[in-house]
């Protein structure tokens, strides 16, 4: 599913930082809910957060679904900040989802809403350019003026 889906076009784009060391983890974050438990809020991104996180431990699944998950930790401080959906299960793929497979735990990150190029309005997912296969987090770093709390 593309993030340009009408359900997600009006969501704000956030910058996601590690709450433990304030290191920048990604610039294309989206507030989301866990598909298996919609009471759980988290942040997700559609681009692998290269050079900011790395995998820790082995793949695992939860009791609520059969997705294969793998925890990710901040490269600067080593704390676990979320997980990657290595292989989504069929029910999760068929449910309404934003197509993101990199998740950040709300209690492990802080976020800033990004501003558009004018610096006056919040940057929305529908305003982001489409991704190419080679896109990664290194190609898009916002200036301080583009972010607000």
C-alpha positions as a LaTeX table, in Angstrom:
\begin{tabular}{lrrr}
\hline
Residue & $x$ (\AA) & $y$ (\AA) & $z$ (\AA) \\
\hline
Unk1 & 0.00 & 0.00 & 0.00 \\
Unk2 & 1.31 & 3.43 & $-0.85$ \\
Unk3 & 1.54 & 6.21 & 1.69 \\
Unk4 & $-0.24$ & 8.43 & $-0.83$ \\
Unk5 & $-3.46$ & 6.54 & 0.08 \\
Unk6 & $-6.24$ & 9.00 & 0.89 \\
Unk7 & $-6.41$ & 7.70 & 4.47 \\
Unk8 & $-2.88$ & 8.93 & 5.17 \\
Unk9 & $-2.36$ & 11.97 & 2.89 \\
Unk10 & $-3.40$ & 14.45 & 5.60 \\
Unk11 & $-1.17$ & 13.05 & 8.34 \\
Unk12 & 1.72 & 15.22 & 9.51 \\
Unk13 & 5.30 & 14.27 & 8.65 \\
Unk14 & 7.42 & 14.07 & 11.79 \\
Unk15 & 11.08 & 14.00 & 12.63 \\
Unk16 & 11.77 & 11.12 & 15.03 \\
Unk17 & 14.56 & 11.36 & 17.64 \\
Unk18 & 15.85 & 8.84 & 20.19 \\
Unk19 & 14.48 & 9.85 & 23.60 \\
Unk20 & 17.59 & 8.50 & 25.35 \\
Unk21 & 20.28 & 10.48 & 23.48 \\
Unk22 & 18.29 & 12.88 & 21.23 \\
Unk23 & 19.90 & 11.40 & 18.10 \\
Unk24 & 17.97 & 11.91 & 14.86 \\
Unk25 & 16.49 & 8.57 & 13.75 \\
Unk26 & 14.35 & 9.57 & 10.76 \\
Unk27 & 12.81 & 12.57 & 9.02 \\
Unk28 & 9.79 & 10.81 & 7.48 \\
Unk29 & 7.87 & 9.68 & 10.55 \\
Unk30 & 4.11 & 9.19 & 10.77 \\
Unk31 & 2.00 & 8.79 & 13.90 \\
Unk32 & 0.31 & 5.39 & 13.68 \\
Unk33 & $-1.39$ & 2.68 & 15.71 \\
Unk34 & $-0.47$ & $-0.95$ & 16.08 \\
Unk35 & $-2.65$ & $-3.03$ & 13.72 \\
Unk36 & $-2.94$ & $-5.89$ & 16.22 \\
Unk37 & $-3.91$ & $-3.51$ & 19.09 \\
Unk38 & $-5.18$ & $-0.09$ & 18.03 \\
Unk39 & $-4.81$ & 1.19 & 21.61 \\
Unk40 & $-1.01$ & 1.19 & 21.10 \\
Unk41 & 0.33 & 4.34 & 19.43 \\
Unk42 & 3.70 & 4.38 & 17.70 \\
Unk43 & 5.52 & 6.12 & 14.86 \\
Unk44 & 6.45 & 4.55 & 11.55 \\
Unk45 & 8.49 & 5.36 & 8.47 \\
Unk46 & 8.53 & 4.15 & 4.89 \\
Unk47 & 12.29 & 4.46 & 4.38 \\
Unk48 & 14.83 & 2.23 & 6.12 \\
Unk49 & 16.54 & 4.47 & 8.70 \\
Unk50 & 20.08 & 3.88 & 7.40 \\
Unk51 & 23.01 & 4.84 & 9.60 \\
Unk52 & 20.79 & 5.62 & 12.60 \\
Unk53 & 19.59 & 2.21 & 13.81 \\
Unk54 & 20.68 & $-1.40$ & 13.56 \\
Unk55 & 19.11 & $-4.78$ & 14.24 \\
Unk56 & 19.45 & $-6.44$ & 17.64 \\
Unk57 & 18.59 & $-10.02$ & 18.58 \\
Unk58 & 16.70 & $-12.46$ & 16.36 \\
Unk59 & 13.33 & $-12.36$ & 14.62 \\
Unk60 & 10.25 & $-13.03$ & 16.71 \\
Unk61 & 6.46 & $-13.01$ & 16.44 \\
Unk62 & 3.82 & $-11.82$ & 18.89 \\
Unk63 & 0.73 & $-13.64$ & 20.15 \\
Unk64 & $-1.57$ & $-11.21$ & 18.32 \\
Unk65 & $-0.34$ & $-11.91$ & 14.77 \\
Unk66 & 2.18 & $-13.91$ & 12.77 \\
Unk67 & 4.29 & $-11.00$ & 11.47 \\
Unk68 & 8.04 & $-11.65$ & 11.77 \\
Unk69 & 9.59 & $-8.74$ & 13.68 \\
Unk70 & 13.13 & $-7.73$ & 14.59 \\
Unk71 & 14.04 & $-5.08$ & 17.16 \\
Unk72 & 16.07 & $-2.03$ & 16.15 \\
Unk73 & 18.35 & 0.01 & 18.41 \\
Unk74 & 19.76 & 3.52 & 18.17 \\
Unk75 & 23.32 & 3.37 & 16.85 \\
Unk76 & 24.42 & 6.28 & 19.06 \\
Unk77 & 23.31 & 4.97 & 22.48 \\
Unk78 & 22.33 & 1.33 & 21.85 \\
Unk79 & 18.83 & 1.52 & 23.32 \\
Unk80 & 16.01 & $-0.35$ & 21.57 \\
Unk81 & 13.78 & 2.23 & 19.89 \\
Unk82 & 11.42 & 0.06 & 17.83 \\
Unk83 & 11.28 & $-2.80$ & 15.38 \\
Unk84 & 11.22 & $-3.71$ & 11.69 \\
Unk85 & 8.45 & $-5.84$ & 10.19 \\
Unk86 & 10.66 & $-8.30$ & 8.34 \\
Unk87 & 7.75 & $-10.35$ & 6.97 \\
Unk88 & 4.19 & $-9.11$ & 7.47 \\
Unk89 & 1.45 & $-11.70$ & 7.96 \\
Unk90 & $-1.47$ & $-11.88$ & 5.54 \\
Unk91 & $-4.13$ & $-10.43$ & 7.92 \\
Unk92 & $-1.94$ & $-7.38$ & 8.60 \\
Unk93 & $-1.24$ & $-6.88$ & 4.89 \\
Unk94 & $-4.96$ & $-7.05$ & 4.10 \\
Unk95 & $-5.96$ & $-4.61$ & 6.86 \\
Unk96 & $-5.92$ & $-0.83$ & 6.45 \\
Unk97 & $-2.23$ & 0.03 & 6.84 \\
Unk98 & 0.13 & 2.80 & 5.75 \\
Unk99 & 2.64 & 0.48 & 4.04 \\
Unk100 & 5.39 & 1.26 & 6.57 \\
Unk101 & 7.56 & $-1.54$ & 7.94 \\
Unk102 & 9.85 & 0.42 & 10.30 \\
Unk103 & 8.20 & 1.16 & 13.67 \\
Unk104 & 9.32 & 3.35 & 16.56 \\
Unk105 & 7.94 & 2.84 & 20.07 \\
Unk106 & 6.27 & 6.00 & 21.41 \\
Unk107 & 8.00 & 5.64 & 24.76 \\
Unk108 & 11.45 & 5.44 & 23.11 \\
Unk109 & 11.26 & 8.46 & 20.79 \\
Unk110 & 10.43 & 12.14 & 20.74 \\
Unk111 & 8.97 & 13.76 & 17.64 \\
Unk112 & 8.79 & 17.14 & 15.92 \\
Unk113 & 6.22 & 18.03 & 13.28 \\
Unk114 & 7.94 & 19.20 & 10.10 \\
Unk115 & 6.98 & 22.34 & 8.21 \\
Unk116 & 6.54 & 22.65 & 4.45 \\
Unk117 & 8.90 & 24.67 & 2.23 \\
Unk118 & 7.12 & 27.93 & 3.12 \\
Unk119 & 7.85 & 27.37 & 6.80 \\
Unk120 & 4.26 & 28.33 & 7.60 \\
Unk121 & 2.29 & 25.09 & 7.29 \\
Unk122 & 2.73 & 21.58 & 8.60 \\
Unk123 & 4.24 & 19.21 & 6.05 \\
Unk124 & 1.70 & 16.51 & 5.15 \\
Unk125 & 2.35 & 13.04 & 3.71 \\
Unk126 & 0.33 & 13.91 & 0.61 \\
Unk127 & 2.83 & 16.70 & $-0.12$ \\
Unk128 & 5.92 & 14.47 & $-0.02$ \\
Unk129 & 7.47 & 13.39 & $-3.33$ \\
Unk130 & 7.03 & 9.74 & $-4.35$ \\
Unk131 & 9.89 & 7.47 & $-3.32$ \\
Unk132 & 12.39 & 5.90 & $-5.71$ \\
Unk133 & 13.89 & 2.49 & $-4.97$ \\
Unk134 & 17.21 & 4.09 & $-4.04$ \\
Unk135 & 15.80 & 6.62 & $-1.57$ \\
Unk136 & 17.00 & 6.49 & 2.01 \\
Unk137 & 17.05 & 8.71 & 5.06 \\
Unk138 & 20.41 & 10.25 & 4.11 \\
Unk139 & 18.86 & 12.10 & 1.18 \\
Unk140 & 16.40 & 14.11 & 3.26 \\
Unk141 & 17.51 & 16.00 & 6.36 \\
Unk142 & 15.33 & 18.94 & 7.40 \\
Unk143 & 16.77 & 22.21 & 8.62 \\
Unk144 & 15.94 & 23.41 & 12.14 \\
Unk145 & 13.44 & 25.83 & 10.62 \\
Unk146 & 11.44 & 22.94 & 9.10 \\
Unk147 & 10.69 & 21.38 & 12.50 \\
Unk148 & 8.39 & 22.47 & 15.28 \\
Unk149 & 7.37 & 20.79 & 18.53 \\
\hline
\end{tabular}
